[in-house]
Amino acid sequence: MAQTVGTVRDPARLADEHAIGEIIHMHCRGVDRADEAALKQCYWPEATVSYGAEPAPAHPFCEGLVPAIKAFAQTHHLVSNILVTFPDGGEPASATAESYLIAFHYLKDPQGQDSEMTYLGRYLDRFEKRGDQWKIIQRVPVMSWSQNAATSHDDQHPALAALTRAGRYPDDPVYG
């Protein structure tokens, strides 16, 4: 570990931590909006992800994730408790990050049997810094548990009917 917990870090280190957190957050947006370009910008071209038994190239994984995520009516990924660790000594060119994840997946059923899969886990990421840019070089998701349950969605409820609706890329309001 490069730091003792709770010590004050210099501004450059804080900037690195912020940039790493921004990548982790952008990945969540990329998943929820089914935005392939947003997902790919989080990974170096040779990066790997370990969503299966063996690590796989990240960029092709991002390409396949887009249609898979569109099978759900909506998804909502939340990350928290992001802890970044840098190696000891010198200007950091690598870092590790652990972030906690809660992901909601809403599946609308044509017969009215809507369901929600909730996933709880963590991302264990290795980052590399090239020039002034951080990106993920390796991601390992770690599952704590998941649950599936019947759910409902009343988008015509008076308190919700006038709200702007979320969408996928490029139809979500964030791209407008």
Coordinates of N, CA, C and O in Angstrom, one line a residue:
M1 N 0.8 -1.2 0.0 CA 0.0 0.0 0.0 C 0.9 1.2 0.0 O 1.8 1.3 0.7
A2 N 0.5 2.2 -0.8 CA 1.3 3.4 -0.9 C 0.9 4.5 0.1 O 1.6 5.5 0.2
Q3 N -0.1 4.3 0.8 CA -0.6 5.3 1.8 C -1.2 4.6 3.0 O -1.7 3.5 2.9
T4 N -1.1 5.4 4.1 CA -1.8 4.9 5.3 C -3.2 5.5 5.2 O -3.4 6.7 4.9
V5 N -4.2 4.7 5.6 CA -5.6 5.2 5.5 C -5.8 6.4 6.3 O -5.3 6.5 7.5
G6 N -6.4 7.4 5.7 CA -6.7 8.7 6.4 C -5.7 9.7 6.3 O -5.9 10.8 6.9
T7 N -4.6 9.5 5.7 CA -3.5 10.5 5.5 C -3.9 11.5 4.4 O -4.6 11.1 3.5
V8 N -3.5 12.7 4.5 CA -3.7 13.7 3.5 C -2.8 13.4 2.3 O -1.6 13.2 2.5
R9 N -3.4 13.4 1.1 CA -2.6 13.2 -0.1 C -2.4 14.5 -0.8 O -3.2 15.4 -0.7
D10 N -1.4 14.5 -1.7 CA -1.1 15.7 -2.4 C -2.1 15.8 -3.6 O -2.7 14.9 -3.9
P11 N -2.2 17.1 -4.1 CA -3.2 17.3 -5.2 C -3.0 16.4 -6.4 O -4.0 16.0 -7.0
A12 N -1.8 16.1 -6.8 CA -1.6 15.2 -8.0 C -2.2 13.8 -7.7 O -2.9 13.3 -8.6
R13 N -2.0 13.3 -6.5 CA -2.6 12.0 -6.2 C -4.1 12.1 -6.1 O -4.8 11.2 -6.6
L14 N -4.6 13.1 -5.6 CA -6.1 13.3 -5.6 C -6.7 13.4 -7.0 O -7.7 12.9 -7.3
A15 N -5.9 14.1 -7.9 CA -6.4 14.2 -9.3 C -6.4 12.8 -9.9 O -7.3 12.4 -10.7
D16 N -5.4 12.0 -9.6 CA -5.3 10.6 -10.2 C -6.5 9.8 -9.6 O -7.2 9.1 -10.4
E17 N -6.8 9.9 -8.4 CA -7.9 9.2 -7.8 C -9.2 9.6 -8.4 O -10.1 8.8 -8.7
H18 N -9.4 10.9 -8.6 CA -10.6 11.4 -9.3 C -10.7 10.9 -10.7 O -11.8 10.5 -11.1
A19 N -9.7 10.9 -11.4 CA -9.7 10.4 -12.8 C -10.1 8.9 -12.9 O -10.9 8.5 -13.7
I20 N -9.6 8.1 -11.9 CA -9.9 6.7 -11.8 C -11.4 6.5 -11.5 O -12.1 5.7 -12.1
G21 N -11.9 7.3 -10.5 CA -13.3 7.2 -10.2 C -14.2 7.6 -11.3 O -15.2 7.0 -11.5
E22 N -13.8 8.6 -12.1 CA -14.5 9.0 -13.3 C -14.7 7.9 -14.3 O -15.7 7.7 -14.9
I23 N -13.6 7.1 -14.5 CA -13.7 5.9 -15.4 C -14.7 4.9 -14.9 O -15.5 4.4 -15.6
I24 N -14.6 4.6 -13.6 CA -15.5 3.7 -13.0 C -17.0 4.1 -13.1 O -17.9 3.3 -13.5
H25 N -17.2 5.4 -12.9 CA -18.6 5.9 -13.1 C -19.0 5.9 -14.6 O -20.2 5.6 -14.9
M26 N -18.1 6.3 -15.5 CA -18.4 6.3 -16.9 C -18.8 4.9 -17.4 O -19.7 4.7 -18.2
H27 N -18.1 3.9 -16.8 CA -18.5 2.5 -17.2 C -19.9 2.2 -16.8 O -20.6 1.6 -17.6
C28 N -20.4 2.7 -15.7 CA -21.8 2.4 -15.3 C -22.7 3.1 -16.3 O -23.7 2.5 -16.7
R29 N -22.4 4.4 -16.7 CA -23.2 5.0 -17.7 C -23.2 4.2 -19.0 O -24.3 4.1 -19.6
G30 N -22.1 3.8 -19.4 CA -22.0 3.0 -20.7 C -22.9 1.8 -20.6 O -23.5 1.5 -21.6
V31 N -22.9 1.1 -19.5 CA -23.7 -0.1 -19.4 C -25.2 0.3 -19.4 O -26.0 -0.2 -20.2
D32 N -25.6 1.2 -18.6 CA -27.0 1.6 -18.5 C -27.6 2.2 -19.7 O -28.7 2.1 -20.0
R33 N -26.8 3.0 -20.4 CA -27.2 3.6 -21.7 C -27.0 2.7 -22.9 O -27.3 3.1 -24.0
A34 N -26.3 1.5 -22.7 CA -26.0 0.6 -23.8 C -25.2 1.4 -24.8 O -25.4 1.4 -26.0
D35 N -24.1 2.1 -24.3 CA -23.3 3.0 -25.1 C -21.9 2.4 -25.3 O -21.1 2.5 -24.5
E36 N -21.7 1.7 -26.5 CA -20.5 1.0 -26.7 C -19.3 1.9 -26.7 O -18.2 1.6 -26.1
A37 N -19.4 3.1 -27.2 CA -18.2 4.0 -27.2 C -17.9 4.4 -25.8 O -16.7 4.5 -25.5
A38 N -18.9 4.7 -25.0 CA -18.6 5.1 -23.6 C -17.9 3.9 -22.8 O -17.0 4.1 -22.1
L39 N -18.3 2.7 -23.1 CA -17.7 1.5 -22.5 C -16.3 1.4 -22.9 O -15.4 1.2 -22.1
K40 N -16.0 1.4 -24.2 CA -14.7 1.2 -24.7 C -13.7 2.2 -24.3 O -12.5 1.9 -24.1
Q41 N -14.2 3.5 -24.1 CA -13.2 4.5 -23.6 C -12.7 4.3 -22.2 O -11.7 4.9 -21.8
C42 N -13.3 3.4 -21.5 CA -12.9 3.0 -20.1 C -11.7 2.1 -20.1 O -11.1 1.9 -19.1
Y43 N -11.5 1.4 -21.2 CA -10.5 0.3 -21.3 C -9.4 0.6 -22.3 O -9.6 1.1 -23.4
W44 N -8.1 0.2 -22.0 CA -7.1 0.2 -22.9 C -7.4 -0.9 -24.0 O -8.1 -1.8 -23.7
P45 N -6.9 -0.7 -25.2 CA -7.2 -1.7 -26.3 C -6.9 -3.1 -25.9 O -7.6 -4.0 -26.4
E46 N -5.9 -3.4 -25.2 CA -5.5 -4.7 -24.8 C -6.0 -5.2 -23.5 O -5.7 -6.3 -23.0
A47 N -6.9 -4.4 -22.9 CA -7.5 -4.8 -21.6 C -8.3 -6.1 -21.6 O -8.8 -6.5 -22.7
T48 N -8.4 -6.7 -20.4 CA -9.2 -7.9 -20.3 C -10.2 -7.7 -19.2 O -10.1 -6.9 -18.3
V49 N -11.3 -8.5 -19.3 CA -12.4 -8.6 -18.3 C -12.6 -10.0 -18.0 O -12.4 -10.9 -18.8
S50 N -13.0 -10.3 -16.8 CA -13.1 -11.7 -16.3 C -14.6 -11.9 -15.8 O -14.8 -12.2 -14.7
Y51 N -15.5 -11.9 -16.8 CA -16.9 -12.1 -16.5 C -17.2 -13.6 -16.6 O -18.3 -14.0 -16.3
G52 N -16.3 -14.4 -17.1 CA -16.4 -15.8 -17.2 C -15.3 -16.5 -16.6 O -14.5 -16.0 -15.8
A53 N -15.1 -17.8 -17.0 CA -14.0 -18.6 -16.4 C -12.6 -18.1 -16.7 O -11.7 -18.2 -16.0
E54 N -12.5 -17.5 -17.9 CA -11.2 -17.0 -18.4 C -11.3 -15.6 -18.7 O -12.4 -15.1 -19.2
P55 N -10.2 -14.8 -18.6 CA -10.2 -13.4 -19.0 C -10.5 -13.3 -20.5 O -10.1 -14.2 -21.3
A56 N -11.2 -12.3 -20.9 CA -11.5 -12.1 -22.3 C -11.1 -10.6 -22.7 O -11.1 -9.8 -21.8
P57 N -10.9 -10.4 -24.0 CA -10.6 -9.0 -24.4 C -11.8 -8.1 -24.1 O -12.9 -8.4 -24.4
A58 N -11.5 -6.9 -23.5 CA -12.5 -6.0 -23.1 C -13.3 -5.4 -24.2 O -14.5 -5.3 -24.1
H59 N -12.6 -4.9 -25.3 CA -13.4 -4.2 -26.3 C -14.4 -5.1 -27.0 O -15.6 -4.7 -27.2
P60 N -14.1 -6.4 -27.4 CA -15.2 -7.2 -27.9 C -16.3 -7.5 -26.9 O -17.4 -7.7 -27.2
F61 N -15.9 -7.6 -25.6 CA -16.9 -7.8 -24.5 C -17.8 -6.6 -24.5 O -19.1 -6.8 -24.4
C62 N -17.3 -5.4 -24.7 CA -18.2 -4.2 -24.7 C -19.2 -4.3 -25.9 O -20.3 -3.9 -25.7
E63 N -18.7 -4.7 -27.0 CA -19.5 -4.9 -28.2 C -20.7 -5.8 -27.9 O -21.8 -5.6 -28.3
G64 N -20.4 -7.0 -27.3 CA -21.4 -7.9 -27.0 C -22.3 -7.5 -25.8 O -23.5 -8.0 -25.7
L65 N -21.8 -6.7 -24.9 CA -22.6 -6.2 -23.8 C -23.8 -5.4 -24.2 O -24.9 -5.4 -23.6
V66 N -23.6 -4.6 -25.3 CA -24.7 -3.7 -25.7 C -26.0 -4.4 -26.0 O -27.0 -4.1 -25.5
P67 N -26.0 -5.4 -26.9 CA -27.3 -6.1 -27.2 C -27.8 -6.9 -26.0 O -29.0 -7.0 -25.8
A68 N -26.8 -7.4 -25.1 CA -27.3 -8.1 -24.0 C -28.0 -7.2 -23.0 O -29.0 -7.6 -22.4
I69 N -27.5 -6.0 -22.8 CA -28.1 -5.1 -21.8 C -29.4 -4.6 -22.4 O -30.4 -4.3 -21.6
K70 N -29.6 -4.5 -23.7 CA -30.9 -4.1 -24.3 C -32.0 -5.1 -24.1 O -33.1 -4.8 -24.3
A71 N -31.7 -6.3 -23.7 CA -32.7 -7.3 -23.4 C -33.5 -6.9 -22.2 O -34.7 -7.3 -22.0
F72 N -33.0 -6.0 -21.4 CA -33.7 -5.5 -20.2 C -34.3 -4.2 -20.5 O -33.8 -3.4 -21.3
A73 N -35.5 -3.9 -20.0 CA -36.2 -2.6 -20.2 C -35.3 -1.5 -19.7 O -35.2 -0.4 -20.3
Q74 N -34.7 -1.7 -18.6 CA -33.8 -0.7 -18.0 C -32.8 -1.4 -17.1 O -33.1 -2.5 -16.6
T75 N -31.7 -0.8 -16.9 CA -30.7 -1.2 -15.9 C -30.2 0.0 -15.1 O -30.3 1.1 -15.6
H76 N -29.7 -0.2 -13.9 CA -29.3 0.9 -13.1 C -28.1 0.4 -12.3 O -28.3 -0.4 -11.3
H77 N -26.9 0.9 -12.6 CA -25.7 0.4 -11.9 C -25.2 1.6 -10.9 O -25.1 2.7 -11.4
L78 N -24.9 1.2 -9.7 CA -24.5 2.1 -8.7 C -23.1 1.6 -8.1 O -23.0 0.5 -7.8
V79 N -22.1 2.5 -8.1 CA -20.9 2.1 -7.5 C -20.6 3.0 -6.3 O -21.0 4.2 -6.2
S80 N -20.0 2.5 -5.3 CA -19.6 3.2 -4.1 C -18.4 2.6 -3.5 O -17.8 1.7 -4.0
N81 N -17.9 3.2 -2.4 CA -16.8 2.7 -1.6 C -15.6 2.5 -2.5 O -15.0 1.4 -2.4
I82 N -15.3 3.4 -3.3 CA -14.1 3.3 -4.3 C -12.9 3.5 -3.5 O -12.6 4.6 -3.0
L83 N -12.0 2.5 -3.4 CA -10.7 2.6 -2.7 C -9.7 2.4 -3.8 O -9.6 1.3 -4.4
V84 N -8.8 3.4 -4.0 CA -7.7 3.3 -4.9 C -6.4 3.2 -4.2 O -6.2 3.9 -3.2
T85 N -5.6 2.3 -4.7 CA -4.3 2.1 -4.1 C -3.2 2.2 -5.2 O -3.4 1.7 -6.3
F86 N -2.2 3.0 -4.9 CA -1.0 3.2 -5.8 C 0.2 2.4 -5.3 O 0.3 2.3 -4.1
P87 N 1.1 2.0 -6.2 CA 2.3 1.3 -5.7 C 3.2 2.4 -5.0 O 3.0 3.6 -5.2
D88 N 4.0 1.9 -4.1 CA 4.9 2.7 -3.4 C 5.9 3.4 -4.3 O 6.4 2.8 -5.3
G89 N 6.2 4.7 -4.0 CA 7.3 5.4 -4.7 C 7.0 6.0 -6.0 O 6.3 5.4 -6.8
G90 N 7.4 7.2 -6.3 CA 7.4 7.8 -7.6 C 6.1 8.1 -8.2 O 5.1 8.0 -7.5
E91 N 6.1 8.6 -9.4 CA 4.9 8.9 -10.1 C 4.2 7.7 -10.5 O 4.7 6.7 -11.1
P92 N 2.9 7.6 -10.1 CA 2.2 6.3 -10.4 C 1.8 6.1 -11.8 O 1.4 7.1 -12.5
A93 N 2.1 5.0 -12.3 CA 1.8 4.6 -13.7 C 0.7 3.4 -13.6 O 0.2 3.0 -14.7
S94 N 0.5 2.9 -12.4 CA -0.5 1.9 -12.2 C -1.2 2.1 -10.9 O -0.7 2.8 -10.0
A95 N -2.4 1.5 -10.8 CA -3.1 1.6 -9.6 C -4.1 0.4 -9.5 O -4.4 -0.2 -10.6
T96 N -4.6 0.1 -8.4 CA -5.7 -0.9 -8.2 C -6.9 -0.1 -7.6 O -6.7 0.9 -6.9
A97 N -8.1 -0.6 -7.9 CA -9.3 0.0 -7.3 C -10.3 -1.1 -7.0 O -10.4 -2.0 -7.8
E98 N -10.9 -0.9 -5.9 CA -12.0 -1.8 -5.5 C -13.2 -0.9 -5.3 O -13.1 0.1 -4.6
S99 N -14.3 -1.3 -6.0 CA -15.5 -0.5 -5.8 C -16.7 -1.4 -5.6 O -16.7 -2.5 -6.3
Y100 N -17.6 -1.0 -4.8 CA -18.7 -1.8 -4.5 C -19.8 -1.5 -5.5 O -19.9 -0.4 -6.0
L101 N -20.6 -2.5 -5.9 CA -21.6 -2.4 -7.0 C -22.9 -3.0 -6.5 O -23.0 -4.0 -5.9
I102 N -24.0 -2.2 -6.9 CA -25.3 -2.7 -6.8 C -25.9 -2.4 -8.2 O -25.8 -1.3 -8.7
A103 N -26.4 -3.4 -8.8 CA -27.0 -3.3 -10.2 C -28.4 -3.9 -10.2 O -28.6 -5.0 -9.8
F104 N -29.3 -3.1 -10.8 CA -30.7 -3.4 -10.9 C -31.0 -3.7 -12.4 O -30.6 -2.9 -13.2
H105 N -31.7 -4.8 -12.7 CA -32.0 -5.1 -14.1 C -33.5 -5.4 -14.2 O -34.0 -6.4 -13.6
Y106 N -34.2 -4.5 -14.8 CA -35.7 -4.6 -14.9 C -36.0 -5.3 -16.2 O -35.7 -4.8 -17.3
L107 N -36.7 -6.4 -16.1 CA -37.1 -7.2 -17.3 C -38.6 -7.1 -17.4 O -39.4 -7.6 -16.6
K108 N -39.1 -6.5 -18.5 CA -40.5 -6.3 -18.8 C -41.0 -7.5 -19.5 O -40.5 -7.9 -20.6
D109 N -42.0 -8.2 -19.0 CA -42.5 -9.4 -19.6 C -43.8 -9.1 -20.3 O -44.7 -8.4 -19.8
P110 N -43.9 -9.6 -21.6 CA -45.2 -9.3 -22.3 C -46.4 -9.8 -21.7 O -47.5 -9.3 -21.9
Q111 N -46.3 -10.9 -20.9 CA -47.5 -11.4 -20.2 C -47.7 -10.7 -18.8 O -48.6 -11.1 -18.0
G112 N -47.0 -9.7 -18.5 CA -47.2 -8.9 -17.3 C -46.5 -9.5 -16.1 O -46.7 -9.0 -15.0
Q113 N -45.6 -10.4 -16.3 CA -44.8 -11.0 -15.1 C -43.5 -10.3 -15.1 O -42.4 -11.0 -15.1
D114 N -43.4 -9.0 -14.9 CA -42.2 -8.3 -14.8 C -41.3 -8.8 -13.7 O -41.9 -9.2 -12.6
S115 N -40.0 -8.7 -13.9 CA -39.1 -9.2 -12.8 C -37.9 -8.2 -12.7 O -37.6 -7.5 -13.6
E116 N -37.2 -8.3 -11.6 CA -36.0 -7.5 -11.4 C -34.9 -8.4 -10.8 O -35.2 -9.2 -9.9
M117 N -33.8 -8.4 -11.5 CA -32.6 -9.1 -11.0 C -31.7 -8.0 -10.3 O -31.4 -7.1 -11.0
T118 N -31.4 -8.2 -9.1 CA -30.5 -7.3 -8.4 C -29.2 -8.0 -8.1 O -29.2 -9.2 -7.6
Y119 N -28.1 -7.4 -8.5 CA -26.8 -8.0 -8.3 C -26.0 -7.1 -7.4 O -26.0 -5.9 -7.5
L120 N -25.4 -7.8 -6.4 CA -24.5 -7.1 -5.5 C -23.1 -7.7 -5.5 O -23.0 -8.9 -5.5
G121 N -22.1 -6.8 -5.7 CA -20.8 -7.3 -5.7 C -19.8 -6.2 -5.7 O -20.0 -5.1 -5.2
R122 N -18.6 -6.5 -6.3 CA -17.5 -5.5 -6.3 C -16.8 -5.6 -7.7 O -16.8 -6.7 -8.3
Y123 N -16.2 -4.5 -8.1 CA -15.2 -4.5 -9.2 C -13.8 -4.4 -8.6 O -13.6 -3.6 -7.8
L124 N -13.0 -5.3 -9.1 CA -11.6 -5.2 -8.7 C -10.9 -4.9 -10.0 O -10.8 -5.7 -11.0
D125 N -10.4 -3.7 -10.1 CA -9.8 -3.1 -11.4 C -8.3 -2.9 -11.2 O -7.9 -2.4 -10.1
R126 N -7.6 -3.1 -12.2 CA -6.2 -2.7 -12.4 C -6.2 -1.6 -13.4 O -6.8 -1.8 -14.5
F127 N -5.6 -0.4 -13.1 CA -5.5 0.7 -14.0 C -4.1 0.9 -14.4 O -3.2 0.7 -13.7
E128 N -3.9 1.5 -15.6 CA -2.7 2.0 -16.1 C -2.8 3.4 -16.5 O -3.9 3.8 -17.1
K129 N -1.8 4.2 -16.3 CA -1.7 5.6 -16.7 C -0.7 5.7 -17.8 O 0.4 5.3 -17.7
R130 N -1.2 6.3 -18.9 CA -0.4 6.5 -20.1 C -0.5 8.0 -20.4 O -1.6 8.4 -20.8
G131 N 0.6 8.7 -20.3 CA 0.6 10.1 -20.5 C -0.2 10.7 -19.3 O 0.1 10.4 -18.1
D132 N -1.3 11.4 -19.6 CA -2.1 11.9 -18.5 C -3.5 11.2 -18.4 O -4.4 11.8 -17.9
Q133 N -3.6 10.0 -19.0 CA -4.9 9.3 -19.0 C -4.8 8.0 -18.3 O -3.9 7.1 -18.6
W134 N -5.8 7.8 -17.5 CA -6.0 6.5 -16.8 C -7.1 5.7 -17.5 O -8.1 6.2 -18.0
K135 N -6.9 4.4 -17.6 CA -7.9 3.5 -18.1 C -7.7 2.1 -17.5 O -6.6 1.8 -16.9
I136 N -8.8 1.3 -17.5 CA -8.7 0.0 -17.0 C -7.9 -0.9 -17.9 O -8.1 -0.9 -19.1
I137 N -7.0 -1.7 -17.3 CA -6.2 -2.7 -18.0 C -6.8 -4.1 -17.7 O -6.6 -5.0 -18.5
Q138 N -7.4 -4.3 -16.5 CA -8.0 -5.6 -16.1 C -9.1 -5.3 -15.2 O -9.0 -4.6 -14.2
R139 N -10.2 -6.0 -15.4 CA -11.4 -5.9 -14.5 C -11.8 -7.3 -14.1 O -12.0 -8.2 -15.0
V140 N -12.0 -7.5 -12.8 CA -12.5 -8.8 -12.3 C -13.8 -8.4 -11.4 O -13.6 -7.8 -10.4
P141 N -15.0 -8.8 -11.9 CA -16.1 -8.6 -11.0 C -16.2 -9.7 -10.0 O -15.9 -10.9 -10.3
V142 N -16.5 -9.4 -8.8 CA -16.6 -10.4 -7.7 C -18.1 -10.3 -7.2 O -18.5 -9.2 -6.7
M143 N -18.8 -11.4 -7.2 CA -20.2 -11.4 -6.8 C -20.3 -11.7 -5.3 O -19.7 -12.6 -4.8
S144 N -21.2 -10.9 -4.7 CA -21.5 -11.2 -3.3 C -22.8 -12.0 -3.3 O -22.9 -13.1 -2.7
W145 N -23.9 -11.5 -3.9 CA -25.1 -12.3 -4.1 C -26.0 -11.6 -5.1 O -25.7 -10.5 -5.5
S146 N -27.0 -12.3 -5.6 CA -28.0 -11.7 -6.4 C -29.4 -12.2 -6.0 O -29.5 -13.3 -5.3
Q147 N -30.4 -11.5 -6.4 CA -31.7 -12.0 -6.1 C -32.6 -11.6 -7.3 O -32.4 -10.6 -8.0
N148 N -33.6 -12.5 -7.5 CA -34.6 -12.2 -8.5 C -36.0 -12.2 -7.9 O -36.3 -13.0 -7.0
A149 N -36.8 -11.2 -8.3 CA -38.1 -11.1 -7.7 C -39.1 -10.5 -8.7 O -38.7 -9.7 -9.6
A150 N -40.3 -10.8 -8.5 CA -41.4 -10.2 -9.3 C -41.4 -8.7 -8.9 O -41.1 -8.3 -7.8
T151 N -41.7 -7.9 -9.9 CA -41.7 -6.4 -9.6 C -42.8 -5.8 -10.5 O -43.5 -6.4 -11.3
S152 N -43.0 -4.5 -10.2 CA -44.0 -3.8 -11.0 C -43.4 -2.4 -11.3 O -42.5 -2.0 -10.6
H153 N -44.0 -1.8 -12.3 CA -43.5 -0.4 -12.7 C -44.8 0.3 -13.1 O -45.4 0.0 -14.2
D154 N -45.2 1.3 -12.4 CA -46.3 2.1 -12.7 C -45.9 3.5 -13.2 O -45.9 4.4 -12.4
D155 N -45.5 3.6 -14.5 CA -45.0 4.9 -15.0 C -46.1 5.9 -15.2 O -45.9 7.0 -15.6
Q156 N -47.4 5.5 -15.0 CA -48.5 6.4 -15.1 C -49.0 6.9 -13.7 O -50.0 7.7 -13.7
H157 N -48.3 6.5 -12.7 CA -48.7 7.1 -11.4 C -48.6 8.6 -11.4 O -47.6 9.1 -12.0
P158 N -49.5 9.3 -10.8 CA -49.5 10.8 -10.9 C -48.2 11.4 -10.5 O -47.8 12.5 -11.0
A159 N -47.5 10.8 -9.5 CA -46.2 11.4 -9.1 C -45.1 11.2 -10.1 O -44.0 11.8 -10.0
L160 N -45.3 10.3 -11.1 CA -44.2 9.9 -12.0 C -44.5 10.2 -13.5 O -43.6 10.3 -14.3
A161 N -45.8 10.3 -13.8 CA -46.2 10.4 -15.2 C -45.5 11.5 -16.0 O -45.3 11.3 -17.2
A162 N -45.2 12.6 -15.4 CA -44.7 13.8 -16.1 C -43.1 13.7 -16.2 O -42.5 14.6 -16.8
L163 N -42.5 12.8 -15.5 CA -41.0 12.8 -15.5 C -40.4 12.4 -16.8 O -41.0 11.5 -17.5
T164 N -39.3 12.9 -17.1 CA -38.5 12.5 -18.3 C -38.1 11.0 -18.2 O -37.7 10.6 -17.1
R165 N -38.2 10.3 -19.2 CA -37.9 8.8 -19.2 C -36.4 8.6 -19.6 O -35.9 9.2 -20.6
A166 N -35.8 7.6 -19.0 CA -34.5 7.2 -19.3 C -34.6 6.4 -20.6 O -35.6 5.8 -20.9
G167 N -33.5 6.4 -21.4 CA -33.4 5.6 -22.6 C -32.0 5.1 -22.8 O -31.1 5.3 -22.0
R168 N -31.8 4.4 -23.9 CA -30.5 3.9 -24.3 C -29.9 4.9 -25.3 O -30.5 5.8 -25.8
Y169 N -28.6 4.7 -25.5 CA -27.9 5.6 -26.5 C -28.5 5.5 -27.9 O -28.8 4.4 -28.3
P170 N -28.7 6.5 -28.6 CA -28.5 7.9 -28.3 C -29.8 8.7 -27.8 O -29.8 9.9 -27.8
D171 N -30.8 7.9 -27.4 CA -32.1 8.5 -27.1 C -32.2 9.0 -25.6 O -33.2 9.7 -25.3
D172 N -31.3 8.7 -24.7 CA -31.4 9.2 -23.4 C -31.1 10.7 -23.3 O -30.3 11.2 -24.1
P173 N -31.8 11.4 -22.4 CA -31.7 12.9 -22.4 C -30.2 13.3 -22.1 O -29.9 14.4 -22.5
V174 N -29.3 12.5 -21.6 CA -28.0 12.9 -21.3 C -27.2 13.2 -22.6 O -26.3 14.0 -22.6
Y175 N -27.7 12.7 -23.8 CA -27.0 12.9 -25.0 C -27.6 14.1 -25.8 O -27.2 14.4 -26.9
G176 N -28.7 14.7 -25.2 CA -29.4 15.8 -25.9 C -28.8 17.1 -25.9 O -28.0 17.8 -25.9

